[in-house]
Amino acid sequence: MARSPICRVLAAAVLTLPAATVAVPGASADPAPAAGAAAALPSVRPAASAGGATLQLTAMSPAVVTPGDTLTVTGTLRNDGTTPLNRPLVRVVAGSYPAAPDARQAVRDWAAATGPAQGTVVGQARLAGTVAPGTAAAFRVKVTGLASLRTDATYGALPLSVESGASAVRTFAGYQRIKQYQPMSVAFAVPLTLDPDPDLFGAPGTARESAWTSALSPSSRLSRVLDATQDAPVTWALDPTLTPSLLPAPADTGATGSRESALRTATELRITSASTLHTPWVLPDTDADLGAVAGQGSAEGLFESLVGRSADVAEQIHGRADIAWPADGTYTVRAETGLRRLFRVPALAAQVASTSALPPGLAGQTPGAAQRSSTGLPLLAYDDSLSTLLGHTRSAQEGVLSTQQFVAESAALLNELPGTSGRAVFVAAPRSFNPDPTAAKKFLSTVSAIPWLTPTGTEAELEAARRTAPTAAAPVTRPTTPATATSRPVLTPSRISDLEGTLRTVRGVAQIRDDGDAFARTWTRAAEQLASTRWRSAPTAWNTLSGRVNTATRQTTTAVKVAAGTINFLADSGRLQITVTNDLDVPVDNVKLLVEASNPRLRIDSQPPVLRIGPHSRATVSVSVTALAAGLVPLRTTLTTPDGTVVGQGADVMVRVTPTGKWVYAALGGIAALILALGIVRTVRRRPDRDDHPVPDTHPVEASG
């Protein structure tokens, strides 16, 4: 197909008659737009109202008309005013694209415009009767001959405005008379991830049960994603948190027999049973925020572990775990180096990136889906604007407009290089994807039937990326700053470096508690979830969960403590008695007490053995010491687990040291001898003299006769 007619079509801007309707395809959208891209986002308007009337579109069929087809536009008109609408007229107006730097921007501008359009009425219908205030009436408008209009382009998309009075809804109608292009392949990926709810993790209870019910019940966002994509040819990108039984280590799945446990088991079964149909990508465990940590050089041990676990899950569901998908869609050479350090097992095979993060092609063309960095890493680049349109399927009305805008935008994308074969389009839903299942199903099925798009899978697009020669357009050295707040990382460098310390503390505390296994499962898992991408959209929720993890550990570290006090030590050597208390509701075991003298007046000869202390109890331990000089000696005490993790609260125990010596024993012996001698003398002096006291006559006196 010659390029000059295409250029003439894109330059046309005015519609005068149906026989001369200009066909200009093009549009744009983004799940993670780069800086400066906010104005390029599509504006999907599910309803438009003016003068008391509200128009909603419920269907446009077919999405792409061919010669002989009749376009049928259906919807509802609602009277939001206070007076009846008598036999209102609904019309379809063929308009003209506004002036814009390129065709894609022209489509975006048309979609974002409000109010009735200048153009030609190509179809209309008058409703019978009256639409009373507060009520709605259905309408149907048939439009014929759209595909037979005299225009230089043999395919494309027409800008349409569906209007009633001052109310208007902007949309598009695709058309094709002749196939004069090389079709593009299109593939989809949809994340299966959890919502940013801190109540999902941590202590069991009513709040946690309620959170998991909200996250996994049939009416939940995740269930709607599964419903929408269950039978569609899309790749699932899975957070292993949703498949806990497949993780290599025991996971926290709630109490056996609980509502949480039942829901998580059912969700895992649903995902695993259908996974082979969706060429699954397994994200790092917890959907770890690779975009925040890559290139930082801190907490890489933790993140490498989270990446490694995904390989075990991928093996069991016949998926792959070697593809990095940073949430913000950015790519830099430095970040690639960081990702390669994290993806050791499995080794990094490819990265998902945003087209807005990559330099444009020649003459400002949109980068293709298949890219390759200067180091040879395949890059799968999702089209920002088309991906955002997939996300705009939250209702039936929104889905209709998104679908028709996708038709127009994909035609504009095709027209950048219409005669080039092998071009690919990659569409990735955002992690917050929250579709109406019926609308999303219709969207996906309609897109798959667009004549200039050929459905394919992500594996085919990755293979194309592997074959792509590294060019100057692929490696990117500039970072992109997402325009939306939801793309800003919650994990700052300081928080990243603190994560591993938090986990060590949780595991250390668990070592001394009698309920240590349950404590470790619950709070280790909660701490690991702090590494997740999901908190980007809810930074306050991250703070809440982080606070709960720290509180759980502090409850142990403040409840196990050394009793402060002052001890008088009057000896050269001996034992000191130190008391440790446990205010927890559970026993603690294997607690080690480390005692250190703060000055050399007192020497610690041996440390006490490990302790076991019952709930709300205390234990006394002996410490062997030697006094070297008189004076006041503070003892520093530290409570630790067997592996050295500091737990509990130490306290300064004051010791008044008074060493004795051999003269003390001699003096004490002399004093004892003197006391003994004095006692003997006193006893002797008190003994009576026999000569000084006559002996009374004790003989009886005989009576005389």
XYZ file of C-alpha atoms in Angstrom:
705
model
C 0.000 0.000 0.000
C 1.450 3.380 -0.998
C 2.221 5.666 1.891
C 1.086 8.886 0.225
C -2.662 8.078 0.439
C -2.241 7.308 4.114
C -0.575 10.654 4.686
C -3.387 12.399 2.844
C -5.944 10.599 5.013
C -4.202 11.573 8.234
C -3.986 15.175 7.076
C -7.719 15.441 6.374
C -9.699 17.121 9.164
C -13.157 18.141 7.987
C -16.306 16.147 7.287
C -18.927 17.638 5.017
C -20.987 14.770 3.585
C -21.313 11.091 4.423
C -19.780 10.297 1.050
C -16.665 12.202 2.046
C -16.267 11.169 5.681
C -12.632 11.304 6.745
C -11.271 8.067 8.237
C -8.466 8.847 10.668
C -7.434 6.032 13.009
C -5.404 6.437 16.202
C -5.399 6.751 20.047
C -3.362 6.102 23.198
C -3.511 4.929 26.841
C -1.343 3.611 29.672
C -1.353 1.459 32.821
C 1.866 3.150 33.986
C 2.419 6.322 31.934
C 5.738 8.064 31.816
C 6.248 11.639 32.885
C 4.556 13.988 30.532
C 2.235 11.288 29.270
C -0.768 12.209 31.382
C -2.290 14.300 28.608
C -2.046 11.313 26.274
C -4.315 9.077 28.334
C -7.649 8.173 26.752
C -10.680 9.695 28.371
C -13.443 7.104 28.312
C -16.831 8.621 29.122
C -19.473 5.943 29.833
C -22.248 8.529 29.969
C -22.775 12.107 28.897
C -25.482 14.431 30.143
C -26.673 17.930 29.385
C -29.936 19.746 29.769
C -31.344 17.063 32.051
C -30.729 14.120 29.673
C -28.082 11.425 30.116
C -26.941 9.242 27.216
C -25.343 5.843 27.718
C -24.190 3.462 24.998
C -24.769 -0.236 25.603
C -23.543 -1.666 22.278
C -22.104 -0.851 18.865
C -22.288 -3.695 16.396
C -20.269 -4.551 14.471
C -17.160 -2.894 15.874
C -15.662 -2.801 12.377
C -18.093 -2.512 9.458
C -17.491 -3.861 5.974
C -19.374 -3.059 2.756
C -23.011 -3.982 3.168
C -22.923 -3.919 6.972
C -25.299 -1.831 9.028
C -23.897 -0.264 12.174
C -26.368 -0.553 15.038
C -25.910 1.822 17.973
C -27.950 0.998 21.073
C -28.178 2.672 24.424
C -30.400 4.431 26.917
C -31.534 7.979 27.391
C -32.335 8.958 30.945
C -34.291 12.034 31.924
C -32.540 13.601 34.903
C -34.469 16.819 34.643
C -37.780 17.940 36.086
C -39.852 18.119 32.898
C -40.854 15.273 30.552
C -38.921 14.687 27.316
C -41.477 14.350 24.531
C -40.402 11.965 21.768
C -36.676 12.841 22.071
C -34.486 12.445 18.995
C -31.193 10.513 19.086
C -28.828 11.083 16.183
C -25.398 9.809 15.102
C -23.110 12.510 13.758
C -19.982 11.810 11.713
C -17.458 14.418 12.795
C -13.859 15.291 12.071
C -10.727 14.669 14.097
C -9.224 17.725 15.780
C -5.804 18.917 14.740
C -3.122 16.995 16.623
C 0.588 16.147 16.304
C -0.262 12.619 15.204
C -3.212 10.351 14.485
C -3.165 8.683 17.890
C -3.372 12.019 19.649
C -6.215 13.039 17.349
C -8.249 10.033 18.453
C -7.541 10.782 22.116
C -8.600 14.367 21.665
C -11.846 13.334 19.972
C -12.667 10.881 22.747
C -11.974 13.476 25.429
C -14.119 16.175 23.845
C -17.577 16.984 25.204
C -20.761 18.359 23.715
C -22.310 17.909 20.270
C -19.980 17.712 17.279
C -19.871 19.602 14.017
C -20.491 17.209 11.179
C -23.079 15.271 9.241
C -25.944 13.285 10.676
C -25.550 9.735 9.336
C -28.358 8.116 11.323
C -31.108 9.015 13.725
C -34.090 7.605 15.625
C -36.956 9.255 17.492
C -38.162 7.595 20.664
C -41.855 6.902 20.904
C -43.826 8.548 23.673
C -42.517 10.584 26.561
C -39.555 10.010 28.901
C -40.735 11.112 32.319
C -38.352 12.675 34.848
C -36.290 10.042 36.661
C -36.959 7.362 34.023
C -34.972 6.009 31.073
C -35.836 4.723 27.615
C -33.844 2.497 25.285
C -32.919 3.624 21.787
C -31.493 2.031 18.662
C -30.019 3.870 15.699
C -29.066 2.140 12.464
C -26.364 3.588 10.228
C -25.764 2.240 6.722
C -23.064 2.815 4.155
C -20.187 3.733 6.481
C -17.775 1.299 4.835
C -18.618 2.587 1.339
C -17.780 6.223 1.887
C -15.519 7.801 -0.712
C -12.183 8.240 1.040
C -8.555 7.596 0.228
C -8.192 5.082 3.090
C -9.568 1.607 2.547
C -9.741 0.919 6.273
C -9.685 2.930 9.456
C -11.999 4.403 12.069
C -14.586 7.150 11.817
C -15.169 9.655 14.649
C -18.815 9.561 15.686
C -20.896 11.522 18.176
C -24.118 10.035 19.529
C -26.323 12.961 20.541
C -29.667 13.953 21.930
C -30.194 17.645 22.392
C -27.148 19.042 24.186
C -26.051 15.628 25.452
C -23.368 13.784 23.452
C -21.133 10.738 23.697
C -17.994 10.598 21.527
C -17.046 7.245 20.022
C -15.689 5.578 16.877
C -16.695 3.100 14.201
C -14.077 0.961 12.512
C -14.436 0.102 8.841
C -12.640 -1.884 6.161
C -13.279 -2.098 2.426
C -10.036 -3.707 1.292
C -7.171 -5.314 3.216
C -4.170 -3.209 2.244
C -1.816 -3.758 5.176
C 0.265 -6.321 6.990
C -1.704 -7.228 10.151
C -0.156 -6.857 13.586
C -0.126 -9.602 16.198
C -1.646 -8.806 19.608
C -1.119 -10.508 22.965
C -2.491 -9.814 26.437
C -1.207 -10.231 29.999
C -3.274 -9.790 33.159
C -1.874 -9.780 36.721
C -3.499 -11.977 39.370
C -2.596 -10.108 42.530
C -4.119 -9.110 45.851
C -5.508 -5.765 46.937
C -3.474 -3.588 49.359
C -5.353 -4.568 52.520
C -3.196 -4.839 55.672
C -5.886 -6.928 57.402
C -5.059 -9.843 55.076
C -1.927 -10.560 57.098
C -1.067 -10.779 60.757
C -2.991 -11.876 63.810
C -6.016 -14.106 63.205
C -9.414 -12.709 64.012
C -12.592 -11.228 62.627
C -10.821 -8.466 60.695
C -8.579 -10.945 58.905
C -11.470 -13.270 58.034
C -13.406 -10.321 56.660
C -10.432 -9.120 54.611
C -9.917 -12.492 52.920
C -13.645 -12.733 52.232
C -13.512 -9.353 50.512
C -10.395 -10.352 48.572
C -11.496 -13.772 47.310
C -15.292 -14.032 47.444
C -17.220 -14.400 44.151
C -17.880 -10.653 44.147
C -14.231 -9.677 44.756
C -12.018 -7.840 42.298
C -9.790 -10.899 41.836
C -12.786 -13.120 41.116
C -13.973 -10.624 38.516
C -10.553 -10.742 36.854
C -10.690 -14.537 36.768
C -14.250 -14.484 35.435
C -13.279 -12.039 32.684
C -10.180 -13.909 31.529
C -10.966 -17.546 32.337
C -11.659 -18.442 28.694
C -9.715 -15.657 26.982
C -6.266 -16.083 25.393
C -4.405 -14.001 27.963
C -1.283 -14.684 30.003
C -1.805 -14.714 33.748
C 0.913 -13.093 35.861
C 0.521 -14.746 39.259
C 1.492 -13.625 42.755
C 2.415 -16.882 44.580
C 0.625 -15.564 47.672
C -2.512 -16.840 45.905
C -1.126 -20.385 45.713
C 0.302 -20.899 49.227
C 0.441 -24.688 49.077
C 2.840 -24.505 46.120
C 5.411 -22.407 47.942
C 8.529 -24.266 49.115
C 8.077 -23.239 52.778
C 4.924 -23.592 54.893
C 2.785 -20.515 54.365
C 0.347 -18.738 56.614
C -3.078 -19.823 55.305
C -5.244 -19.118 58.313
C -6.768 -21.531 60.797
C -7.798 -24.913 59.424
C -11.474 -24.968 58.670
C -11.754 -21.189 58.679
C -13.460 -19.110 56.004
C -10.062 -17.782 54.973
C -8.610 -21.264 54.538
C -11.574 -22.424 52.454
C -11.470 -19.373 50.178
C -7.721 -19.588 49.627
C -7.885 -23.278 48.829
C -10.723 -22.747 46.341
C -8.954 -19.826 44.658
C -5.714 -21.766 44.342
C -7.558 -24.700 42.805
C -9.300 -22.434 40.318
C -6.024 -20.848 39.235
C -3.989 -24.035 39.005
C -6.654 -26.008 37.161
C -6.849 -23.383 34.398
C -3.228 -22.267 34.424
C -2.097 -24.318 31.431
C -4.513 -22.358 29.224
C -2.882 -19.072 30.187
C 0.892 -19.640 29.764
C 1.372 -18.339 33.322
C 4.139 -16.055 34.448
C 4.884 -16.460 38.132
C 5.842 -13.165 39.691
C 8.327 -13.039 42.590
C 6.630 -14.128 45.803
C 4.382 -11.383 47.245
C 4.675 -9.656 43.840
C 7.846 -8.098 45.202
C 8.440 -4.525 44.060
C 11.272 -5.082 41.613
C 11.083 -1.515 40.374
C 11.897 -0.199 43.839
C 14.782 -2.517 44.668
C 16.508 -3.045 41.309
C 19.788 -1.183 41.324
C 19.525 -0.169 45.001
C 21.939 -2.805 46.268
C 20.106 -3.262 49.589
C 17.945 -6.155 50.817
C 18.875 -8.094 47.706
C 19.127 -11.253 49.804
C 15.451 -11.034 50.688
C 14.333 -10.180 47.171
C 16.511 -12.882 45.653
C 14.758 -15.343 47.964
C 11.330 -14.088 46.865
C 12.357 -14.465 43.218
C 13.699 -17.971 43.836
C 10.450 -19.208 45.373
C 8.537 -18.355 42.214
C 10.548 -20.959 40.312
C 9.131 -23.719 42.526
C 5.588 -22.516 41.872
C 6.184 -22.138 38.127
C 7.448 -25.695 37.857
C 4.250 -27.053 39.385
C 1.876 -25.119 37.117
C 3.976 -25.411 33.948
C 4.685 -21.701 33.873
C 7.794 -19.569 33.918
C 9.359 -17.391 36.592
C 12.183 -15.736 34.661
C 10.357 -12.611 33.469
C 10.627 -9.386 35.454
C 7.618 -7.066 35.438
C 8.396 -3.861 37.394
C 5.156 -2.135 38.301
C 6.128 1.244 36.880
C 7.128 -0.207 33.527
C 10.452 1.607 33.476
C 13.652 0.271 32.018
C 17.216 1.456 32.589
C 20.547 -0.223 32.069
C 21.307 0.135 35.769
C 18.004 -1.477 36.720
C 18.662 -4.354 34.326
C 21.955 -5.014 36.100
C 20.120 -5.062 39.430
C 17.448 -7.408 38.095
C 20.069 -9.823 36.823
C 21.508 -9.990 40.362
C 18.063 -10.819 41.754
C 17.219 -13.354 39.062
C 19.988 -15.854 39.629
C 17.784 -18.938 39.877
C 15.981 -18.677 37.570
C 18.170 -16.480 35.406
C 16.533 -13.375 33.981
C 15.111 -14.141 30.525
C 13.148 -10.971 29.727
C 11.649 -7.808 31.175
C 8.246 -6.223 30.695
C 8.474 -2.490 30.045
C 6.247 0.353 28.949
C 6.511 1.821 25.466
C 6.537 5.241 27.115
C 9.771 4.246 28.849
C 11.463 3.496 25.531
C 12.685 5.963 22.922
C 10.331 6.391 19.953
C 11.111 4.750 16.663
C 11.991 6.520 13.456
C 9.790 9.533 12.697
C 8.230 9.322 16.167
C 6.666 5.898 15.672
C 5.468 3.922 18.670
C 8.078 1.359 19.791
C 7.101 -2.177 18.889
C 6.364 -4.860 21.458
C 9.518 -6.828 20.645
C 12.634 -4.970 21.815
C 16.102 -5.986 22.961
C 18.571 -4.196 25.177
C 22.194 -3.539 24.280
C 23.183 -6.447 26.534
C 20.821 -8.789 24.693
C 17.955 -8.878 27.190
C 14.575 -9.298 25.440
C 12.146 -6.514 26.339
C 8.411 -7.035 25.959
C 6.981 -3.506 25.687
C 3.276 -3.035 26.394
C 1.476 -0.292 24.546
C 0.561 2.255 27.198
C -2.659 3.625 25.750
C -4.089 0.336 24.520
C -3.357 -1.188 27.914
C -5.212 1.587 29.693
C -8.238 0.979 27.475
C -8.308 -2.634 28.647
C -8.412 -1.303 32.200
C -11.430 0.852 31.289
C -13.895 -2.027 31.243
C -15.372 -1.424 34.683
C -18.939 -1.231 33.367
C -20.871 -2.213 30.265
C -21.110 1.381 29.051
C -17.414 2.066 29.650
C -16.527 -1.183 27.924
C -18.346 -0.178 24.724
C -16.469 3.113 24.458
C -13.114 1.511 25.328
C -13.616 -1.161 22.696
C -14.417 1.314 19.936
C -11.522 3.557 20.939
C -9.254 0.500 20.843
C -10.430 -0.077 17.266
C -9.527 3.481 16.287
C -6.247 3.515 18.143
C -5.032 0.204 16.787
C -5.801 1.420 13.262
C -3.709 4.525 13.905
C -0.885 2.364 15.246
C -1.082 0.138 12.176
C -0.880 3.154 9.888
C 2.499 4.137 11.303
C 4.009 1.259 9.307
C 1.134 -0.405 7.415
C 3.282 -2.427 5.052
C 5.708 -3.844 7.629
C 5.238 -7.487 8.560
C 5.950 -9.008 11.932
C 4.805 -6.063 14.021
C 3.447 -6.974 17.436
C 1.273 -5.256 20.015
C 1.412 -6.178 23.683
C -1.452 -5.158 25.983
C -0.954 -5.468 29.756
C -3.643 -4.798 32.330
C -2.644 -2.802 35.415
C -2.308 -4.598 38.741
C -5.425 -2.750 39.893
C -7.452 -4.225 36.994
C -11.074 -4.296 38.184
C -13.288 -5.218 35.249
C -16.926 -5.895 34.784
C -16.549 -9.531 33.631
C -19.119 -9.279 30.855
C -17.705 -6.001 29.540
C -14.118 -7.287 29.643
C -15.053 -10.541 27.892
C -16.765 -8.556 25.151
C -13.757 -6.257 24.894
C -11.315 -9.144 24.496
C -13.453 -11.038 22.000
C -14.073 -7.910 19.906
C -10.394 -6.941 19.856
C -9.476 -10.459 18.794
C -11.814 -10.066 15.801
C -10.431 -6.719 14.555
C -9.315 -7.557 11.015
C -5.921 -5.828 11.248
C -5.002 -7.651 14.471
C -4.004 -11.306 14.734
C -4.308 -12.807 18.232
C -1.156 -14.486 19.458
C 0.459 -15.341 22.794
C 3.182 -13.790 24.874
C 5.518 -16.687 24.105
C 5.445 -15.783 20.420
C 6.160 -12.141 21.208
C 9.019 -13.093 23.529
C 10.493 -15.236 20.782
C 10.295 -12.264 18.431
C 12.065 -10.136 21.027
C 14.834 -12.725 21.338
C 15.351 -12.536 17.557
C 15.377 -8.746 17.492
C 18.800 -7.273 16.985
C 19.896 -4.843 19.697
C 19.636 -1.338 18.301
C 20.171 2.174 19.534
C 16.427 2.431 20.105
C 16.294 -0.441 22.586
C 18.703 0.338 25.444
C 17.387 3.167 27.580
C 19.546 5.128 29.979
C 16.973 7.650 31.159
C 14.593 6.691 33.974
C 10.943 7.570 33.657
C 8.890 9.065 36.436
C 5.308 7.786 36.356
C 2.717 10.511 36.209
C 0.337 8.779 38.580
C 0.775 8.574 42.345
C -0.101 4.888 42.304
C 3.191 4.158 40.545
C 5.433 5.731 43.168
C 7.271 3.110 45.229
C 6.500 2.876 48.932
C 9.800 1.093 49.513
C 12.345 3.834 49.994
C 16.028 2.838 50.203
C 15.919 3.046 54.017
C 12.806 0.869 54.223
C 14.337 -1.648 51.846
C 17.444 -1.938 54.013
C 15.304 -2.327 57.148
C 13.227 -5.199 55.785
C 15.795 -7.922 56.350
C 16.405 -6.699 59.898
C 12.682 -6.847 60.577
C 12.528 -10.422 59.363
C 15.520 -11.433 61.492
C 13.829 -9.986 64.553
C 10.576 -11.826 63.854
C 12.375 -15.131 63.392
C 14.521 -14.554 66.480
C 11.502 -13.799 68.642
C 9.811 -16.948 67.361
C 12.762 -19.075 68.552
C 12.041 -18.446 72.215
C 8.229 -18.607 72.234
C 6.414 -21.873 72.889
C 4.061 -20.923 70.029
C 7.076 -20.086 67.895
C 6.044 -22.043 64.776
C 2.680 -20.320 64.514
C 4.195 -16.954 65.422
C 6.868 -17.332 62.744
C 4.393 -18.375 60.033
C 2.075 -15.479 60.785
C 4.491 -12.621 61.264
C 7.272 -13.698 58.912
C 4.686 -13.838 56.153
C 3.299 -10.463 57.167
C 6.793 -8.941 57.133
C 7.564 -10.417 53.712
C 4.381 -8.889 52.321
C 5.850 -5.458 53.044
C 8.032 -6.043 49.971
C 4.991 -6.212 47.684
C 4.223 -3.940 44.765
C 0.589 -3.634 45.835
C 1.339 -0.987 48.473
C 2.207 1.576 45.789
C -1.481 2.387 45.555
C -1.952 2.455 49.346
C 1.122 3.786 51.204
C -0.884 4.306 54.399
C -1.822 0.617 54.381
C 1.902 -0.245 54.180
C 2.483 1.829 57.302
C -0.351 0.008 59.061
C 1.014 -3.453 58.321
C 4.578 -2.437 59.159
C 3.385 -1.103 62.509
C 1.581 -4.331 63.291
C 4.660 -6.428 62.538
C 6.802 -4.248 64.793
C 4.167 -4.334 67.525
C 4.033 -8.139 67.420
C 7.774 -8.379 68.006
C 7.789 -5.646 70.636
C 5.159 -7.506 72.630
C 7.762 -10.201 73.189
C 10.792 -7.972 73.561
C 9.114 -5.782 76.187
C 7.494 -8.677 78.061
C 10.752 -10.585 78.652
C 13.062 -8.420 80.730
C 15.710 -8.294 83.419
C 14.663 -6.889 86.778
C 16.782 -3.891 87.713
C 18.176 -3.547 91.207
C 21.234 -3.019 93.418
C 23.334 -5.853 94.875
C 25.871 -5.606 97.718
C 28.739 -7.993 97.005
C 30.997 -8.513 100.034
C 33.418 -11.144 98.819
C 36.425 -11.697 96.644
C 34.445 -14.138 94.474
C 31.064 -15.757 94.433
C 27.694 -15.670 92.691
C 25.313 -12.864 91.889
C 21.570 -13.521 91.653
C 19.771 -11.844 88.686
C 16.006 -12.095 88.041
C 14.369 -12.346 84.569
C 10.586 -11.960 84.187
C 8.151 -13.076 81.463
C 4.879 -11.159 81.183
C 3.653 -13.068 78.091
C 0.682 -15.430 78.052
C 2.962 -18.177 76.695
C 6.185 -19.680 78.071
C 9.552 -18.686 76.664
C 12.454 -21.070 76.267
C 16.122 -21.012 75.252
C 16.527 -17.438 76.427
C 20.178 -16.523 76.894
C 21.273 -13.863 79.363
C 24.540 -12.106 78.618
C 26.060 -10.165 81.546
C 28.866 -7.645 81.060
C 30.628 -5.505 83.685
C 30.947 -1.884 82.677
C 34.306 -1.434 84.438
C 37.167 -3.715 85.558
C 36.326 -3.658 89.290
C 34.300 -6.838 88.746
C 35.089 -9.773 86.475
C 32.375 -12.034 85.008
C 33.728 -15.566 85.282
C 30.842 -17.466 83.592
C 27.556 -16.719 81.876
C 24.283 -18.242 83.106
C 22.656 -21.176 81.307
C 19.666 -20.742 78.962
C 16.370 -20.007 80.634
C 12.851 -21.315 80.452
C 10.249 -19.088 82.059
C 6.576 -19.831 82.341
C 3.835 -17.362 81.433
C 3.626 -14.420 83.812
C 6.523 -15.872 85.813
C 10.104 -15.112 86.764
C 13.374 -17.003 86.984
C 16.535 -16.307 88.961
C 19.948 -17.119 87.540
C 23.394 -17.163 89.133
C 26.422 -15.449 87.627
C 29.928 -16.314 88.835
C 32.024 -13.180 89.473
C 35.332 -12.106 91.027
C 35.801 -8.784 92.811
C 39.007 -7.000 91.854
C 38.517 -3.619 93.471
C 35.989 -1.825 95.607
C 33.418 0.467 94.038
C 30.121 0.681 92.176
C 29.897 -1.538 89.060
C 26.937 -1.340 86.637
C 26.237 -4.661 84.943
C 24.891 -4.504 81.373
C 22.463 -7.343 80.653
C 21.291 -8.519 77.232
C 18.667 -11.165 76.441
C 19.157 -13.087 73.183
C 18.004 -16.151 71.299
C 20.440 -19.020 70.796
C 21.478 -17.562 67.415
C 22.303 -14.188 68.977
C 19.196 -12.248 67.978
C 18.597 -9.651 70.661
C 15.204 -10.026 72.319
C 13.692 -8.856 75.543
C 14.721 -5.856 77.568
C 18.006 -5.754 79.397
C 18.538 -3.622 82.466
C 21.456 -2.171 84.370
C 22.035 -4.064 87.619
C 24.145 -2.058 90.073
C 26.693 -3.954 92.194
C 28.449 -2.430 95.210
C 31.675 -4.367 95.272
C 33.600 -4.707 98.543
C 36.385 -7.248 98.105
C 37.759 -8.744 101.304
C 41.206 -10.457 101.578
C 43.230 -12.799 104.009
C 43.491 -10.150 106.745
C 39.728 -10.096 106.894
C 39.646 -13.780 107.659
C 42.444 -13.423 110.282
C 40.659 -10.505 111.892
C 37.420 -12.391 111.912
C 39.218 -15.387 113.499
C 40.811 -13.182 116.167
C 37.500 -11.540 116.937
C 35.904 -14.941 117.250
C 38.665 -16.126 119.626
C 38.339 -13.002 121.739
C 34.602 -13.429 121.932
C 35.119 -17.034 123.003
C 37.645 -16.052 125.695
C 35.421 -13.368 127.055
C 32.609 -15.842 127.272
C 34.739 -18.293 129.229
C 35.907 -15.638 131.677
C 32.402 -14.471 132.280
C 31.263 -17.980 132.892
C 34.086 -18.652 135.401
C 33.420 -15.472 137.357
C 29.788 -16.392 137.835
C 30.555 -19.902 139.352
C 29.843 -19.953 143.301
C 32.577 -20.862 146.025
C 31.742 -23.959 148.160
C 33.614 -22.665 151.355
C 31.778 -19.435 151.506
C 28.365 -21.017 151.813
C 27.642 -23.622 154.687
C 25.768 -26.712 153.747
C 22.420 -26.904 155.474
C 21.589 -29.882 157.674
C 19.247 -32.054 155.820
C 18.999 -34.838 158.425
C 15.577 -35.262 160.042
C 15.219 -34.327 163.737
C 13.982 -37.104 165.947
C 11.267 -36.232 168.389
C 12.005 -36.982 172.139
C 9.966 -39.238 174.218
